[in-house]
Coordinates of C-alpha atoms in Angstrom, one line a residue:
V392 CA 262.7 -4.0 -124.7
S393 CA 260.4 -2.2 -122.3
T394 CA 261.2 0.8 -120.1
Q395 CA 258.7 -0.3 -117.4
S396 CA 260.1 -1.0 -113.9
T397 CA 258.9 -2.2 -110.5
W398 CA 259.5 1.2 -108.8
G399 CA 256.8 3.8 -108.3
S400 CA 256.2 6.7 -110.6
G401 CA 258.8 9.4 -110.8
H402 CA 261.8 7.1 -110.0
P403 CA 265.2 7.7 -111.6
L404 CA 265.8 5.6 -114.7
S405 CA 268.1 2.6 -114.6
E406 CA 271.0 2.5 -117.0
I407 CA 269.2 0.0 -119.3
E408 CA 266.1 2.3 -119.3
E409 CA 268.3 5.2 -120.3
K410 CA 269.8 3.2 -123.1
V411 CA 266.4 2.3 -124.4
R412 CA 265.2 5.9 -124.2
R413 CA 268.3 7.0 -126.2
L414 CA 267.6 4.3 -128.8
E415 CA 264.0 5.5 -129.0
D416 CA 265.1 9.1 -129.5
L417 CA 267.8 8.1 -132.0
Y418 CA 265.5 6.0 -134.3
G419 CA 262.6 8.4 -133.8
N420 CA 264.7 11.1 -135.4
L421 CA 265.8 8.8 -138.2
V422 CA 262.2 7.9 -139.0
Q423 CA 261.3 11.6 -139.2
G424 CA 264.2 12.3 -141.5
N425 CA 266.1 14.6 -139.1
K426 CA 269.8 14.7 -138.8
V427 CA 271.2 13.0 -135.7
D428 CA 274.0 14.7 -133.9
N429 CA 276.0 12.0 -132.1
K430 CA 279.1 14.0 -131.4
D431 CA 281.0 13.7 -128.1
T432 CA 279.8 16.5 -125.8
V433 CA 282.5 16.0 -123.1
K434 CA 284.1 19.3 -122.3
H435 CA 287.6 19.1 -120.8
A436 CA 288.5 21.6 -118.1
A437 CA 290.8 24.4 -118.8
L438 CA 294.1 23.7 -117.0
P439 CA 296.8 26.3 -116.2
P440 CA 300.1 25.9 -118.0
P441 CA 302.9 24.2 -116.1
Q442 CA 305.3 26.6 -114.3
I443 CA 308.7 26.1 -115.9
P444 CA 311.6 27.3 -113.6
S445 CA 314.2 29.4 -115.3
D446 CA 317.0 29.2 -112.8
S447 CA 318.2 25.6 -113.4
R448 CA 318.0 23.4 -116.5
W449 CA 317.6 20.2 -114.6
K450 CA 314.6 21.7 -112.7
A451 CA 313.0 22.7 -116.0
S452 CA 313.5 19.2 -117.4
T453 CA 311.9 17.7 -114.3
V454 CA 308.8 19.8 -114.7
R455 CA 308.4 19.0 -118.4
S456 CA 308.6 15.3 -117.6
H457 CA 305.7 15.5 -115.2
K458 CA 302.2 14.6 -116.4
H459 CA 300.3 17.8 -117.3
G460 CA 297.3 18.4 -119.6
S461 CA 295.4 15.8 -121.5
R462 CA 297.1 12.4 -121.7
A463 CA 296.4 9.1 -123.5
T464 CA 296.0 5.9 -121.5
I465 CA 298.4 5.6 -118.6
Y466 CA 298.9 2.4 -116.6
I467 CA 299.4 3.1 -113.0
P468 CA 301.5 0.5 -111.1
T469 CA 299.6 -1.0 -108.1
Q470 CA 299.5 -4.1 -106.0
K471 CA 295.8 -4.4 -106.4
G472 CA 295.8 -5.3 -110.1
K473 CA 294.5 -3.3 -113.0
N474 CA 294.6 0.5 -112.7
I475 CA 294.3 2.6 -115.9
Y476 CA 293.6 6.3 -116.2
K477 CA 292.9 8.4 -119.3
G478 CA 292.3 12.1 -119.1
Q479 CA 293.6 15.4 -117.8
W480 CA 296.5 16.0 -115.4
A481 CA 298.0 18.9 -113.6
S482 CA 301.4 18.6 -112.0
S483 CA 301.4 14.8 -112.1
M484 CA 298.0 14.6 -110.4
K485 CA 294.6 13.8 -111.9
E486 CA 292.9 17.1 -112.5
G487 CA 289.9 18.1 -114.7
Y488 CA 288.1 15.4 -116.6
G489 CA 289.2 11.7 -116.9
E490 CA 288.3 8.0 -116.7
Q491 CA 289.9 5.6 -114.3
V492 CA 289.4 1.8 -114.5
T493 CA 290.4 -0.8 -111.9
E494 CA 289.7 -4.4 -111.6
K495 CA 286.2 -3.9 -110.2
T496 CA 285.5 -0.1 -110.5
R497 CA 285.2 2.4 -113.3
Y498 CA 284.8 6.1 -112.8
V499 CA 284.2 8.8 -115.5
G500 CA 284.0 12.4 -114.4
Q501 CA 285.8 15.3 -112.8
W502 CA 288.9 15.2 -110.7
K503 CA 290.7 17.5 -108.3
N504 CA 294.0 17.0 -106.6
N505 CA 294.0 13.3 -107.6
L506 CA 290.6 12.7 -106.1
R507 CA 287.1 12.4 -107.5
D508 CA 285.7 15.9 -107.2
G509 CA 282.8 17.4 -109.1
E510 CA 280.3 15.6 -111.3
G511 CA 281.0 11.9 -112.1
T512 CA 279.6 8.4 -112.6
L513 CA 280.8 5.2 -110.9
W514 CA 280.3 1.7 -112.2
I515 CA 281.2 -1.5 -110.3
R516 CA 281.4 -5.3 -111.1
A517 CA 281.9 -8.5 -109.2
S518 CA 284.8 -9.7 -111.2
S519 CA 286.9 -8.8 -114.3
T520 CA 284.6 -10.9 -116.5
S521 CA 281.3 -9.4 -115.2
E522 CA 279.4 -6.6 -116.8
W523 CA 279.7 -3.1 -115.5
V524 CA 276.7 -2.0 -113.3
R525 CA 276.2 1.7 -112.7
M526 CA 276.2 2.4 -109.0
Y527 CA 276.2 6.2 -108.6
K528 CA 275.8 9.3 -110.7
G529 CA 276.1 12.8 -109.3
G530 CA 278.3 15.1 -107.2
W531 CA 281.6 14.2 -105.5
K532 CA 283.9 16.0 -103.1
E533 CA 287.3 14.7 -102.0
D534 CA 286.5 11.2 -103.3
L535 CA 283.2 10.9 -101.5
R536 CA 279.6 11.4 -102.7
H537 CA 278.6 15.0 -102.0
G538 CA 275.9 17.3 -103.2
V539 CA 273.1 16.0 -105.4
G540 CA 273.3 12.5 -106.7
C541 CA 271.5 9.2 -107.5
N542 CA 272.7 5.8 -106.1
W543 CA 271.5 2.4 -107.4
Y544 CA 271.9 -0.3 -104.6
P545 CA 272.6 -4.0 -105.3
N546 CA 269.3 -4.9 -103.6
G547 CA 267.3 -2.9 -106.2
D548 CA 266.7 0.2 -104.1
V549 CA 267.4 3.7 -105.6
Y550 CA 268.1 6.9 -103.7
E551 CA 267.9 10.3 -105.3
G552 CA 268.8 13.4 -103.3
Y553 CA 271.4 15.1 -101.3
W554 CA 274.7 13.7 -99.9
A555 CA 277.3 14.9 -97.5
D556 CA 280.7 13.2 -96.9
G557 CA 279.6 10.0 -98.6
K558 CA 276.3 9.6 -96.7
R559 CA 272.7 10.5 -97.5
C560 CA 272.1 13.9 -95.9
G561 CA 269.4 16.5 -96.6
I562 CA 266.3 16.1 -98.7
G563 CA 266.0 12.9 -100.6
K564 CA 263.8 10.1 -102.0
L565 CA 264.4 6.4 -101.5
Y566 CA 262.6 4.2 -104.1
M567 CA 262.5 0.6 -102.7
A568 CA 262.5 -2.5 -104.9
N569 CA 259.2 -3.7 -103.3
G570 CA 257.4 -0.5 -104.6
D571 CA 257.5 1.5 -101.3
K572 CA 259.0 5.0 -101.1
I573 CA 260.4 7.2 -98.4
E574 CA 260.6 10.9 -99.1
G575 CA 261.9 13.6 -96.7
Q576 CA 265.0 14.5 -94.5
W577 CA 268.1 12.4 -94.1
K578 CA 271.1 12.5 -91.9
N579 CA 274.1 10.1 -91.6
D580 CA 272.5 7.8 -94.1
K581 CA 269.2 7.5 -92.2
T582 CA 265.8 9.3 -92.1
E583 CA 266.1 12.2 -89.6
G584 CA 263.4 14.9 -89.2
W585 CA 260.2 15.1 -91.2
A586 CA 259.7 12.3 -93.7
S587 CA 256.8 10.4 -95.4
L588 CA 256.6 6.7 -96.1
Y589 CA 254.4 5.6 -99.0
L590 CA 253.5 1.9 -99.2
K591 CA 252.7 0.2 -102.5
N592 CA 249.2 -0.7 -101.3
G593 CA 248.3 3.0 -100.9
D594 CA 248.8 3.4 -97.2
S595 CA 251.2 6.1 -96.0
F596 CA 252.9 7.5 -92.9
E597 CA 253.8 11.2 -92.4
G598 CA 255.7 12.3 -89.3
H599 CA 258.9 12.7 -87.5
W600 CA 261.9 10.3 -87.6
H601 CA 265.1 9.9 -85.6
N602 CA 268.0 7.6 -86.5
G603 CA 266.0 5.8 -89.1
L604 CA 263.0 5.1 -86.9
R605 CA 259.6 6.8 -86.3
E606 CA 260.1 9.1 -83.3
G607 CA 257.6 11.7 -82.2
P608 CA 254.3 12.8 -83.7
G609 CA 253.0 11.3 -86.8
V610 CA 250.0 10.1 -88.8
W611 CA 249.2 6.7 -90.5
Y612 CA 246.8 7.0 -93.4
Y613 CA 245.3 3.6 -93.9
T614 CA 243.8 3.9 -97.3
S615 CA 243.1 0.2 -97.5
K616 CA 241.0 0.5 -94.3
E617 CA 239.7 4.0 -94.7
Q618 CA 241.0 4.9 -91.3
I619 CA 243.6 7.3 -89.9
Y620 CA 245.8 6.9 -86.8
R621 CA 247.2 10.1 -85.1
G622 CA 249.7 9.7 -82.3
E623 CA 253.2 9.5 -80.9
W624 CA 255.9 7.0 -81.8
H625 CA 259.0 6.0 -79.9
L626 CA 261.8 3.8 -81.4
G627 CA 259.5 3.0 -84.3
V628 CA 256.5 1.8 -82.2
A629 CA 253.2 3.7 -81.8
K630 CA 252.8 4.5 -78.1
C631 CA 249.8 6.7 -77.8
G632 CA 247.1 8.3 -80.0
Y633 CA 243.7 7.6 -81.5
V634 CA 242.1 6.1 -84.6
Q635 CA 239.3 7.6 -86.6
D636 CA 237.4 6.8 -89.8
I637 CA 237.9 9.0 -92.8
P638 CA 235.0 11.4 -93.5
R639 CA 233.9 9.7 -96.7
K640 CA 233.7 6.2 -95.2
V641 CA 230.1 5.0 -95.6
T642 CA 230.4 1.2 -95.4
N643 CA 232.3 -1.3 -93.3
N644 CA 233.5 -3.2 -96.4
K645 CA 237.2 -2.4 -95.8
S646 CA 237.0 -2.2 -92.0
H647 CA 234.5 -1.9 -89.2
F648 CA 233.5 1.6 -88.0
I649 CA 235.3 2.8 -85.0
P650 CA 232.9 2.7 -81.9
R651 CA 232.0 6.0 -80.5
V652 CA 233.6 5.4 -77.2
T653 CA 235.8 7.9 -75.3
L654 CA 237.7 8.0 -72.0
L655 CA 236.4 10.1 -69.2
E656 CA 239.6 12.2 -69.2
T657 CA 241.0 11.7 -72.7
D658 CA 243.3 14.7 -72.8
K659 CA 244.7 13.9 -69.3
V660 CA 245.5 10.3 -70.3
L661 CA 247.2 11.4 -73.5
Q662 CA 249.1 14.1 -71.6
Q663 CA 250.4 11.7 -69.0
T664 CA 251.4 9.2 -71.6
H665 CA 253.1 11.9 -73.6
Q666 CA 255.0 13.0 -70.6
K667 CA 256.2 9.5 -69.9
L668 CA 257.5 9.3 -73.5
Q669 CA 259.4 12.5 -73.0
N670 CA 261.0 11.1 -69.9
D671 CA 261.9 7.9 -71.7
R672 CA 263.5 9.9 -74.5
K673 CA 265.5 12.0 -72.1
L674 CA 266.8 8.8 -70.3
L675 CA 267.6 7.1 -73.6
G676 CA 269.3 10.3 -74.9
T677 CA 271.5 10.4 -71.7
L678 CA 272.5 6.8 -72.2
L679 CA 273.3 7.2 -75.9
N680 CA 274.8 10.7 -75.4
E681 CA 272.4 12.3 -77.9
T682 CA 269.3 14.4 -77.8
F683 CA 265.7 13.5 -78.7
E684 CA 264.5 17.1 -78.3
M685 CA 263.1 17.8 -81.8
E686 CA 260.3 19.9 -83.4
P687 CA 259.8 19.3 -87.1
S688 CA 258.1 22.0 -89.2
I689 CA 255.6 20.4 -91.5
E690 CA 256.7 22.6 -94.4
E691 CA 260.5 22.7 -93.8
G692 CA 261.2 19.8 -91.5
D693 CA 263.4 21.8 -89.2
I694 CA 264.7 19.8 -86.3
T695 CA 263.9 21.5 -83.0
H696 CA 261.6 20.8 -80.0
H697 CA 258.3 19.2 -81.1
N698 CA 256.4 19.2 -77.9
T699 CA 254.4 22.4 -78.3
E700 CA 250.7 23.0 -78.5
G701 CA 251.1 25.3 -81.4
W702 CA 252.9 22.7 -83.4
Y703 CA 250.2 20.1 -82.8
N704 CA 247.6 22.6 -83.9
S705 CA 249.4 23.3 -87.1
M706 CA 249.9 19.5 -87.6
D707 CA 246.1 19.0 -87.1
E708 CA 245.4 21.7 -89.7
H709 CA 247.8 20.0 -92.1
I710 CA 246.2 16.6 -91.6
E711 CA 242.7 18.0 -92.2
E712 CA 243.8 19.7 -95.4
R713 CA 245.3 16.4 -96.7
I714 CA 242.2 14.4 -95.7
E715 CA 240.0 16.9 -97.5
A716 CA 242.3 16.9 -100.6
V717 CA 242.9 13.1 -100.8
Y718 CA 239.8 11.6 -99.4

């Protein structure tokens, strides 16, 4: 069995890859003659003792009958079929560490107030006879993905990063099944702010995104053509900018050299086009009841107003540094 995959370097391991790695570690230790410690490392949470009332005997009996502490397998009645839980309880609610299995889902991890909360792993399957497939491993809050976690999608994509209320939010990386990768800021499950797209063929885009589309300033690095495009995007489409050959380009084997032709008033044309884009964004923002006024910081990706000369200067400096380092 090989641990190689179709994703790019640095991707999170699949469940099969993790199993292979564990086998390699296990048998590697045996070959070297070292002792293998295969003990269960699960640590149960410390639960408070149940509060036993002292005023009435029937109240005390009721409390003692409630589920509290570590319990063996319990079958929970439900109209949706199989529902089994084994783990810790507190006052008849799942609390601490436990495993719950239903017809199509399996969760192992931490609980709070009867909800998945803390660190845990979720598996799914299509039917009761199908094999379990790991879907998510990471943080939870009130039964939703929250904090840092890794999600394996049915289409082969893998996301590793921050979550909020069950959605991708914050800094994260999306490894796509076709070999491409998106790395940067996310909000409401979509790229939002500063993010970079790396294609499998070596080309890449670096710039600002809004609602999952390229929006605002950005740069396409065409490694396959040895060219660079700097400009403005709106709704995912390049609207204005210019193309240049990279400094080390010496032949036209990958693409023809860009002709040395310029407009009479280049800055004025770009400024007018840029202003039109701003007006279009404001109009669209009014119709959708949202704002397109953003200014990403290259280092931090803060979302504010991006139409400032100072930001463009810092962006140009960043581009030149990357060109010098990569090309």
